Tab-separated table of C-alpha atoms in Angstrom:
chain	number	residue	atom	x	y	z
A	18	UNK	CA	-17.597	20.134	13.314
A	19	UNK	CA	-15.215	19.550	10.184
A	20	UNK	CA	-15.313	22.575	7.906
A	21	UNK	CA	-16.594	22.117	4.222
A	22	UNK	CA	-13.070	23.067	3.043
A	23	UNK	CA	-11.319	20.333	4.901
A	24	UNK	CA	-13.669	17.441	4.108
A	25	UNK	CA	-15.040	18.073	0.609
A	26	UNK	CA	-18.170	16.311	-0.598
A	27	UNK	CA	-19.813	15.952	-3.817
A	28	UNK	CA	-23.290	17.244	-4.419
A	29	UNK	CA	-24.669	13.689	-3.900
A	30	UNK	CA	-22.867	13.419	-0.559
A	31	UNK	CA	-20.047	11.262	-1.640
A	32	UNK	CA	-16.453	11.967	-0.786
A	33	UNK	CA	-14.719	14.021	-3.264
A	34	UNK	CA	-12.055	12.020	-4.965
A	35	UNK	CA	-13.431	8.402	-4.439
A	36	UNK	CA	-17.016	9.234	-5.216
A	37	UNK	CA	-18.127	6.874	-2.574
A	38	UNK	CA	-20.855	6.771	0.100
A	39	UNK	CA	-20.443	4.825	3.383
A	40	UNK	CA	-22.761	1.997	2.488
A	41	UNK	CA	-20.814	1.198	-0.782
A	42	UNK	CA	-17.612	-0.121	0.883
A	43	UNK	CA	-16.971	-3.272	2.765
A	44	UNK	CA	-14.779	-3.221	5.848
A	45	UNK	CA	-12.335	-5.608	4.076
A	46	UNK	CA	-10.697	-3.651	1.119
A	47	UNK	CA	-8.030	-4.743	-1.393
A	48	UNK	CA	-5.926	-1.941	-3.025
A	49	UNK	CA	-4.482	-2.158	-6.415
A	50	UNK	CA	-2.556	0.530	-8.353
A	51	UNK	CA	-4.068	0.009	-11.824
A	52	UNK	CA	-7.648	0.686	-12.391
A	53	UNK	CA	-7.612	-2.258	-14.912
A	54	UNK	CA	-6.446	-4.756	-12.229
A	55	UNK	CA	-9.853	-4.097	-10.119
A	56	UNK	CA	-11.726	-6.392	-12.411
A	57	UNK	CA	-8.833	-9.018	-12.524
A	58	UNK	CA	-9.903	-9.382	-8.833
A	59	UNK	CA	-13.530	-9.063	-9.045
A	60	UNK	CA	-13.790	-11.475	-11.881
A	61	UNK	CA	-13.394	-14.124	-9.196
A	62	UNK	CA	-16.257	-12.844	-6.966
A	63	UNK	CA	-19.557	-14.522	-6.714
A	64	UNK	CA	-21.376	-11.277	-7.171
A	65	UNK	CA	-20.611	-7.531	-7.760
A	66	UNK	CA	-23.055	-5.195	-6.099
A	67	UNK	CA	-21.463	-1.847	-6.835
A	68	UNK	CA	-19.077	-0.057	-9.299
A	69	UNK	CA	-18.029	3.460	-9.507
A	70	UNK	CA	-15.029	5.237	-11.065
A	71	UNK	CA	-13.704	8.835	-10.768
A	72	UNK	CA	-10.344	9.680	-12.265
A	73	UNK	CA	-7.830	6.867	-11.465
A	74	UNK	CA	-9.903	5.738	-8.483
A	75	UNK	CA	-12.233	2.726	-9.453
A	76	UNK	CA	-14.159	0.778	-6.816
A	77	UNK	CA	-16.009	-2.384	-7.073
A	78	UNK	CA	-17.737	-4.127	-4.037
A	79	UNK	CA	-19.110	-7.678	-3.985
A	80	UNK	CA	-18.651	-10.994	-2.356
A	81	UNK	CA	-16.202	-13.805	-2.574
A	82	UNK	CA	-17.062	-17.151	-1.058
A	83	UNK	CA	-19.706	-15.156	0.881
A	84	UNK	CA	-17.311	-12.397	2.177
A	85	UNK	CA	-18.058	-8.935	1.399
A	86	UNK	CA	-14.999	-7.204	-0.123
A	87	UNK	CA	-14.229	-3.894	-1.823
A	88	UNK	CA	-11.461	-3.454	-4.443
A	89	UNK	CA	-10.078	-0.019	-4.965
A	90	UNK	CA	-7.512	1.254	-7.415
A	91	UNK	CA	-5.358	3.944	-5.820
A	92	UNK	CA	-3.230	5.024	-8.714
A	93	UNK	CA	0.529	5.420	-8.206
A	94	UNK	CA	2.438	6.996	-5.359
A	95	UNK	CA	2.294	8.123	-1.789
A	96	UNK	CA	0.252	11.199	-2.570
A	97	UNK	CA	-2.590	9.238	-3.935
A	98	UNK	CA	-2.549	7.044	-0.888
A	99	UNK	CA	-2.951	10.169	1.296
A	100	UNK	CA	-6.259	10.807	-0.623
A	101	UNK	CA	-7.478	7.206	-0.480
A	102	UNK	CA	-6.851	6.510	3.118
A	103	UNK	CA	-8.223	9.785	4.467
A	104	UNK	CA	-11.409	9.527	2.476
A	105	UNK	CA	-11.966	5.823	3.356
A	106	UNK	CA	-11.472	6.721	6.940
A	107	UNK	CA	-14.034	9.579	6.581
A	108	UNK	CA	-16.512	7.098	5.040
A	109	UNK	CA	-16.519	4.901	8.195
A	110	UNK	CA	-15.506	7.244	11.039
A	111	UNK	CA	-17.041	10.674	10.307
A	112	UNK	CA	-20.637	11.229	10.100
A	113	UNK	CA	-20.831	12.898	6.650
A	114	UNK	CA	-24.059	14.765	7.431
A	115	UNK	CA	-23.224	16.322	10.864
A	116	UNK	CA	-19.449	16.411	9.849
A	117	UNK	CA	-18.466	15.066	13.317
A	118	UNK	CA	-16.238	12.296	14.239
A	119	UNK	CA	-18.169	9.202	15.332
A	120	UNK	CA	-18.170	8.113	18.991
A	121	UNK	CA	-17.447	4.592	17.983
A	122	UNK	CA	-14.647	4.092	15.274
A	123	UNK	CA	-14.444	1.289	12.815
A	124	UNK	CA	-11.205	-0.455	11.894
A	125	UNK	CA	-10.820	-1.397	8.314
A	126	UNK	CA	-8.774	-4.277	6.919
A	127	UNK	CA	-6.792	-3.142	4.025
A	128	UNK	CA	-4.472	-5.371	1.830
A	129	UNK	CA	-2.522	-3.980	-0.965
A	130	UNK	CA	-1.910	-6.333	-3.881
A	131	UNK	CA	0.816	-5.115	-6.054
A	132	UNK	CA	3.801	-5.769	-8.296
A	133	UNK	CA	7.269	-4.943	-7.466
A	134	UNK	CA	10.972	-5.469	-8.252
A	135	UNK	CA	13.131	-7.542	-5.824
A	136	UNK	CA	16.447	-6.187	-4.521
A	137	UNK	CA	17.593	-9.433	-3.344
A	138	UNK	CA	19.127	-12.079	-5.677
A	139	UNK	CA	17.505	-14.905	-3.723
A	140	UNK	CA	14.005	-13.798	-4.178
A	141	UNK	CA	13.127	-14.842	-7.701
A	142	UNK	CA	10.584	-13.413	-10.068
A	143	UNK	CA	6.992	-14.953	-9.750
A	144	UNK	CA	7.452	-15.225	-5.957
A	145	UNK	CA	5.296	-13.283	-3.361
A	146	UNK	CA	6.652	-10.779	-0.754
A	147	UNK	CA	4.957	-9.638	2.476
A	148	UNK	CA	6.087	-6.272	3.800
A	149	UNK	CA	6.579	-6.601	7.491
A	150	UNK	CA	7.777	-3.055	7.456
A	151	UNK	CA	7.296	-0.071	5.072
A	152	UNK	CA	10.423	2.145	4.686
A	153	UNK	CA	9.364	5.515	3.529
A	154	UNK	CA	11.757	7.473	1.349
A	155	UNK	CA	9.118	9.887	0.211
A	156	UNK	CA	8.458	12.453	3.043
A	157	UNK	CA	4.644	12.427	2.678
A	158	UNK	CA	4.067	10.885	6.079
A	159	UNK	CA	6.303	13.523	7.641
A	160	UNK	CA	3.252	15.995	7.269
A	161	UNK	CA	1.650	14.023	10.126
A	162	UNK	CA	2.600	13.235	13.727
A	163	UNK	CA	4.232	9.895	13.261
A	164	UNK	CA	6.813	9.674	16.138
A	165	UNK	CA	4.437	7.351	18.300
A	166	UNK	CA	4.231	4.861	15.411
A	167	UNK	CA	7.528	4.867	13.753
A	168	UNK	CA	10.387	2.397	14.196
A	169	UNK	CA	13.040	4.905	15.181
A	170	UNK	CA	15.963	2.267	15.628
A	171	UNK	CA	15.382	0.812	12.297
A	172	UNK	CA	15.187	4.464	10.699
A	173	UNK	CA	18.436	5.220	12.327
A	174	UNK	CA	20.246	2.172	11.195
A	175	UNK	CA	18.976	2.699	7.625
A	176	UNK	CA	20.260	6.367	7.735
A	177	UNK	CA	23.764	5.374	8.975
A	178	UNK	CA	24.360	2.141	6.828
A	179	UNK	CA	23.347	4.001	3.596
A	180	UNK	CA	24.817	7.439	4.411
A	181	UNK	CA	21.399	8.872	3.653
A	182	UNK	CA	21.540	12.493	2.727
A	183	UNK	CA	19.083	14.236	5.085
A	184	UNK	CA	18.512	17.061	2.533
A	185	UNK	CA	16.221	14.538	0.850
A	186	UNK	CA	14.260	14.259	4.063
A	187	UNK	CA	14.288	11.783	6.933
A	188	UNK	CA	13.180	8.212	6.017
A	189	UNK	CA	10.492	6.638	8.201
A	190	UNK	CA	9.642	3.041	8.903
A	191	UNK	CA	6.177	1.683	9.981
A	192	UNK	CA	5.222	-1.939	10.857
A	193	UNK	CA	2.363	-3.963	9.255
A	194	UNK	CA	-0.755	-5.240	11.017
A	195	UNK	CA	0.385	-8.287	12.913
A	196	UNK	CA	-3.302	-9.503	12.712
A	197	UNK	CA	-3.162	-9.524	8.901
A	198	UNK	CA	0.326	-10.829	8.790
A	199	UNK	CA	-0.666	-14.000	10.759
A	200	UNK	CA	-3.832	-14.408	8.683
A	201	UNK	CA	-2.054	-14.111	5.229
A	202	UNK	CA	1.409	-15.589	5.872
A	203	UNK	CA	2.449	-19.081	4.841
A	204	UNK	CA	5.686	-20.934	4.021
A	205	UNK	CA	5.524	-19.782	0.281
A	206	UNK	CA	5.734	-16.122	1.339
A	207	UNK	CA	8.940	-14.103	1.596
A	208	UNK	CA	8.923	-11.341	4.287
A	209	UNK	CA	11.045	-8.304	4.710
A	210	UNK	CA	11.161	-4.485	4.382
A	211	UNK	CA	9.497	-2.958	1.490
A	212	UNK	CA	10.962	0.404	0.543
A	213	UNK	CA	8.564	3.017	-0.857
A	214	UNK	CA	9.991	5.684	-3.146
A	215	UNK	CA	8.244	9.006	-4.152
A	216	UNK	CA	8.944	8.545	-7.955
A	217	UNK	CA	9.747	5.700	-10.447
A	218	UNK	CA	13.017	6.907	-12.178
A	219	UNK	CA	15.516	8.800	-10.138
A	220	UNK	CA	14.017	8.032	-6.720
A	221	UNK	CA	14.411	4.294	-7.597
A	222	UNK	CA	17.920	4.597	-8.971
A	223	UNK	CA	16.876	4.639	-12.658
A	224	UNK	CA	19.083	6.746	-14.822
A	225	UNK	CA	17.813	8.049	-18.283
A	226	UNK	CA	19.237	11.583	-19.085
A	227	UNK	CA	19.354	12.897	-15.560
A	228	UNK	CA	22.150	12.216	-12.992
A	229	UNK	CA	20.899	11.090	-9.518
A	230	UNK	CA	22.063	12.238	-6.082
A	231	UNK	CA	23.428	8.804	-4.976
A	232	UNK	CA	23.966	6.261	-7.793
A	233	UNK	CA	24.881	3.606	-5.232
A	234	UNK	CA	21.724	3.725	-3.136
A	235	UNK	CA	20.146	0.598	-4.566
A	236	UNK	CA	23.330	-1.561	-3.729
A	237	UNK	CA	23.333	0.132	-0.305
A	238	UNK	CA	19.676	-0.999	0.243
A	239	UNK	CA	20.509	-4.514	-0.942
A	240	UNK	CA	23.100	-4.944	1.751
A	241	UNK	CA	21.203	-3.159	4.494
A	242	UNK	CA	20.488	-5.457	7.611
A	243	UNK	CA	19.074	-4.756	11.033
A	244	UNK	CA	18.357	-7.451	13.573
A	245	UNK	CA	17.621	-9.947	10.750
A	246	UNK	CA	15.474	-7.596	8.720
A	247	UNK	CA	16.601	-6.750	5.181
A	248	UNK	CA	15.054	-4.697	2.341
A	249	UNK	CA	13.276	-7.049	-0.158
A	250	UNK	CA	11.804	-4.926	-2.659
A	251	UNK	CA	11.110	-1.298	-3.813
A	252	UNK	CA	7.753	0.266	-4.925
A	253	UNK	CA	5.691	3.408	-4.370
A	254	UNK	CA	2.859	2.901	-1.807
A	255	UNK	CA	3.364	0.633	1.091
A	256	UNK	CA	4.913	2.910	3.725
A	257	UNK	CA	2.209	5.447	3.158
A	258	UNK	CA	-0.521	2.806	3.528
A	259	UNK	CA	1.174	1.518	6.755
A	260	UNK	CA	1.696	4.957	8.276
A	261	UNK	CA	-1.755	6.485	7.605
A	262	UNK	CA	-3.527	3.131	8.320
A	263	UNK	CA	-1.705	2.858	11.734
A	264	UNK	CA	-2.429	6.575	12.646
A	265	UNK	CA	-6.102	6.032	11.878
A	266	UNK	CA	-6.587	2.745	13.576
A	267	UNK	CA	-6.789	0.281	10.512
A	268	UNK	CA	-5.142	-2.913	9.896
A	269	UNK	CA	-2.840	-2.774	6.801
A	270	UNK	CA	-0.736	-5.157	4.927
A	271	UNK	CA	1.048	-5.143	1.703
A	272	UNK	CA	1.647	-8.111	-0.657
A	273	UNK	CA	3.586	-7.948	-3.746
A	274	UNK	CA	4.125	-10.220	-6.732
A	275	UNK	CA	7.805	-9.988	-7.728
A	276	UNK	CA	7.872	-9.455	-11.541
A	277	UNK	CA	11.448	-8.218	-11.857
A	278	UNK	CA	14.728	-8.960	-9.879
A	279	UNK	CA	16.861	-5.868	-9.999
A	280	UNK	CA	19.743	-7.778	-8.511
A	281	UNK	CA	19.873	-10.523	-11.250
A	282	UNK	CA	18.416	-8.240	-14.085
A	283	UNK	CA	15.608	-10.696	-14.716
A	284	UNK	CA	11.823	-10.041	-15.642
A	285	UNK	CA	8.986	-12.474	-15.276
A	286	UNK	CA	8.020	-14.403	-18.369
A	287	UNK	CA	4.367	-14.131	-17.496
A	288	UNK	CA	3.788	-11.336	-15.062
A	289	UNK	CA	-0.039	-11.539	-15.444
A	290	UNK	CA	-0.034	-15.132	-14.196
A	291	UNK	CA	2.080	-14.182	-11.171
A	292	UNK	CA	-0.343	-11.384	-10.208
A	293	UNK	CA	-3.302	-13.570	-10.732
A	294	UNK	CA	-1.911	-16.276	-8.411
A	295	UNK	CA	-1.340	-13.744	-5.678
A	296	UNK	CA	-4.795	-12.395	-6.067
A	297	UNK	CA	-6.410	-15.874	-5.564
A	298	UNK	CA	-4.011	-16.636	-2.779
A	299	UNK	CA	-5.010	-13.452	-0.964
A	300	UNK	CA	-8.750	-13.888	-1.513
A	301	UNK	CA	-8.693	-17.518	-0.295
A	302	UNK	CA	-6.883	-16.451	2.828
A	303	UNK	CA	-9.466	-13.781	3.529
A	304	UNK	CA	-12.280	-16.226	2.974
A	305	UNK	CA	-11.172	-18.795	5.489
């Protein structure tokens, strides 16, 4: 039995941070970072059956073209993903009354719809990127036993090509769900490796008043190549979603609307339109 201190529940029996009960989520879930983006998705729904918010975690569950879907805001960063993935898994795979793991496990389908900056000059703003791999620069997932799911050859190539300083920790690479990749992909989607940083400024190469450990890291990532794979974009959640999802037996995919191109120094003239187009693209693929 899982101890009270390890799986914390609210007085009403909901999981601690998400404030959710098992019946309140669908098995298909869309992740967004910003709580205000939840309703940018659910405004397209046929009906909304449930809404709850605690801290930055907002959830709405409803139907789109007859398919039941939940939309959850995760906030920013791998640490928040650690909370969200573990609590969602608890909702479907742990009996919250007996605190025992269920005999039959449920696999969720989780798709992140986010915004990101492209690292490649040939991936323009307002285009969509699918992460075939998540490259974790954040160390969060290293708290778990990940050797059986990580792409060690790709990790080694990244460390060697970028001259990565291991004092910052060892990067990890996790693949996406091939099932969801096949469902969501089309000719209009760019594919590649999405790098996940543990912060927005220094960890992504931005300099304000503080110097950074490797000022050339972004250009090194731009030129990284391994067996036809390159790093397309940089954000703060994908590798954590892929790693925890794969460890827990869920299907995960990360989609990003490119609103900035770091290589060209350009920014979308209408980022809200780009995000809404990605939302509708993903919803319609799920509803097929």
